Amino acid sequence: MRSIFRPTAPPDAAILDNHRSLIRGLERRGLIRGGLSLGALTMLTGCDVASNHSVELGLRQISALNDWVQQQLFDPTKLAPTYPKSRVLKPPKFNAYYDVMDVKPVNGATWALEVSGLVTDKTPWTPTRLAMLPQRDMVIKHICVEGWDYIGEWSGPTLRTFLERVGADLRAKYVNFRTADDYPSSIDMATALHPQTLLATGYADEVLADPFGFPLRLRTATKLGYKNPKWITAIEVTNTYSPGFWEKKGFSWFGGM
Amino acid sequence: MVPVQPTMPTRRLHPIPVRIMHWVNAVAMIVMITSGWGIYDDYVIIHSLHFPGWMRLGSWAAESLLWHFAGMWLLALNGLAYLIYGFTTGRLRERLLPITPRDVVTTVWETLHLHIAHEDLTVYNAVQKLLYIIVILAGVSQVVTGIAIWKPVQFSWLVSLLGGFQFARVIHFTGMAVIVGFLVVHVALALLVPRTLWAMVAGGPRVTTRGTAR
């Protein structure tokens, strides 16, 4: 498994070139040390360390199969349970891949939503324009892959309304999201068109607050929490698959409920 | 030509399909339990209870989930095959029934007085029968509650039936605890009476065909 602390991009090639002799020296030493520790390891455990990669590959292939099974189980007309307003948690629970103190608020005055891919109208969207779309309100449960859950009240236009308005090709496979906090995400079109998939701009009758994704986040009642990107800056309709933030780290892409 | 006696022992106590399914199940159970502990640790049910890294399959939640959702196929398909085999061949009825409360009480009483006899591997005592019935039901419960917490929207009726999402999680956790408890006793007894362990490898003594046992 790739460490979450390892950088995804390799260092600049020029740096490697400038320090070639130094790196050679390190590599030589590493080889000797590595040889010694590998020998020690085989004596210690008898484990086949080299097979770890193929095990991970196999598990990820089964996960891809499970994504397909999940897509078959998904019923586009089946509604998730809804709850009375009295059970809404205020404020909502904060969750991200970083601490609440590290949230960098988006400036609503300059924010514009970029639209790209298989759509006829690529005009960027302002908060005012989004507010003019028909609004929906729903009290649904947020369930995290970790196991916790809470009930929240979300409002805004449905993603379906938005996609229809921009003339999206509704036969396309994916809807991709880019966000201000570098949290790419992609969902299948069937989920994007589900009546409980919302482009949320409000929570509990108020404007969505900063730590929860102001001015725009996805809220879908049919997917696990990590499939709900916040601080959305761009929406793309496409047939090309691109994994999201957690999917790259090994979580299921479909993440359906 | 000597005619075959109807009471002649014809088959092993544990036929080959049973032995294969038993060991596949052992692997599947270990995978499901240890990867489940990895998932549990992300959001614990009992606040003081965390499973240390060496007890978990997968170095963090994403890996444990990959193992859990791969192992579930092995467990569910093997379990289904076991139940179908057990019911169609009559093995489950033959091994586990009849069982009466009186038998259970008597066996527990004898066990407490250390009058435990395990000379004949082919006959299960009442406590053994009860434990096997419980663990089979716990396995079925794990599959049902597992589906509920995997797909709480598609199977929302099942979640309501189980008393809500968090309650379904607790039942799933309890089912694990029951199976782990069974495993501890099961393995301890198998090690105390190694003939039973060997029987599950080689097949055990020959027994008479079902229905002709005298």
mmCIF file with all atom_site columns, N, CA, C and O in Angstrom, chain B residues 2 110 120 136 173 179 210:
data_model
loop_
_atom_site.group_PDB
_atom_site.id
_atom_site.type_symbol
_atom_site.label_atom_id
_atom_site.label_alt_id
_atom_site.label_comp_id
_atom_site.label_asym_id
_atom_site.label_entity_id
_atom_site.label_seq_id
_atom_site.pdbx_PDB_ins_code
_atom_site.Cartn_x
_atom_site.Cartn_y
_atom_site.Cartn_z
_atom_site.occupancy
_atom_site.B_iso_or_equiv
_atom_site.pdbx_formal_charge
_atom_site.auth_seq_id
_atom_site.auth_comp_id
_atom_site.auth_asym_id
_atom_site.auth_atom_id
_atom_site.pdbx_PDB_model_num
ATOM 1  N N  . VAL B 1 2   ? -20.793 -61.668 -2.148 1.00 0.00 ? 2   VAL B N  1
ATOM 2  C CA . VAL B 1 2   ? -21.411 -61.415 -0.848 1.00 0.00 ? 2   VAL B CA 1
ATOM 3  C C  . VAL B 1 2   ? -22.271 -60.160 -0.969 1.00 0.00 ? 2   VAL B C  1
ATOM 4  O O  . VAL B 1 2   ? -21.767 -59.122 -1.384 1.00 0.00 ? 2   VAL B O  1
ATOM 5  N N  . GLU B 1 110 ? -22.842 -32.683 33.235 1.00 0.00 ? 110 GLU B N  1
ATOM 6  C CA . GLU B 1 110 ? -21.753 -33.670 33.164 1.00 0.00 ? 110 GLU B CA 1
ATOM 7  C C  . GLU B 1 110 ? -20.414 -32.991 32.935 1.00 0.00 ? 110 GLU B C  1
ATOM 8  O O  . GLU B 1 110 ? -19.404 -33.371 33.523 1.00 0.00 ? 110 GLU B O  1
ATOM 9  N N  . ASP B 1 120 ? -16.366 -41.437 20.959 1.00 0.00 ? 120 ASP B N  1
ATOM 10 C CA . ASP B 1 120 ? -16.958 -41.632 19.643 1.00 0.00 ? 120 ASP B CA 1
ATOM 11 C C  . ASP B 1 120 ? -17.099 -40.287 18.935 1.00 0.00 ? 120 ASP B C  1
ATOM 12 O O  . ASP B 1 120 ? -17.939 -39.465 19.281 1.00 0.00 ? 120 ASP B O  1
ATOM 13 N N  . ILE B 1 136 ? -23.599 -21.346 13.165 1.00 0.00 ? 136 ILE B N  1
ATOM 14 C CA . ILE B 1 136 ? -24.165 -21.284 11.808 1.00 0.00 ? 136 ILE B CA 1
ATOM 15 C C  . ILE B 1 136 ? -25.129 -20.099 11.711 1.00 0.00 ? 136 ILE B C  1
ATOM 16 O O  . ILE B 1 136 ? -25.078 -19.307 10.762 1.00 0.00 ? 136 ILE B O  1
ATOM 17 N N  . PHE B 1 173 ? -21.215 -6.416  14.976 1.00 0.00 ? 173 PHE B N  1
ATOM 18 C CA . PHE B 1 173 ? -20.085 -6.531  15.904 1.00 0.00 ? 173 PHE B CA 1
ATOM 19 C C  . PHE B 1 173 ? -20.306 -7.687  16.882 1.00 0.00 ? 173 PHE B C  1
ATOM 20 O O  . PHE B 1 173 ? -19.397 -8.478  17.148 1.00 0.00 ? 173 PHE B O  1
ATOM 21 N N  . ILE B 1 179 ? -18.813 -15.432 17.060 1.00 0.00 ? 179 ILE B N  1
ATOM 22 C CA . ILE B 1 179 ? -18.014 -16.343 16.236 1.00 0.00 ? 179 ILE B CA 1
ATOM 23 C C  . ILE B 1 179 ? -16.603 -16.492 16.819 1.00 0.00 ? 179 ILE B C  1
ATOM 24 O O  . ILE B 1 179 ? -16.066 -17.600 16.876 1.00 0.00 ? 179 ILE B O  1
ATOM 25 N N  . ARG B 1 210 ? -26.483 -42.901 6.071  1.00 0.00 ? 210 ARG B N  1
ATOM 26 C CA . ARG B 1 210 ? -27.563 -42.246 6.778  1.00 0.00 ? 210 ARG B CA 1
ATOM 27 C C  . ARG B 1 210 ? -28.855 -43.075 6.684  1.00 0.00 ? 210 ARG B C  1
ATOM 28 O O  . ARG B 1 210 ? -29.188 -43.605 5.648  1.00 0.00 ? 210 ARG B O  1
#
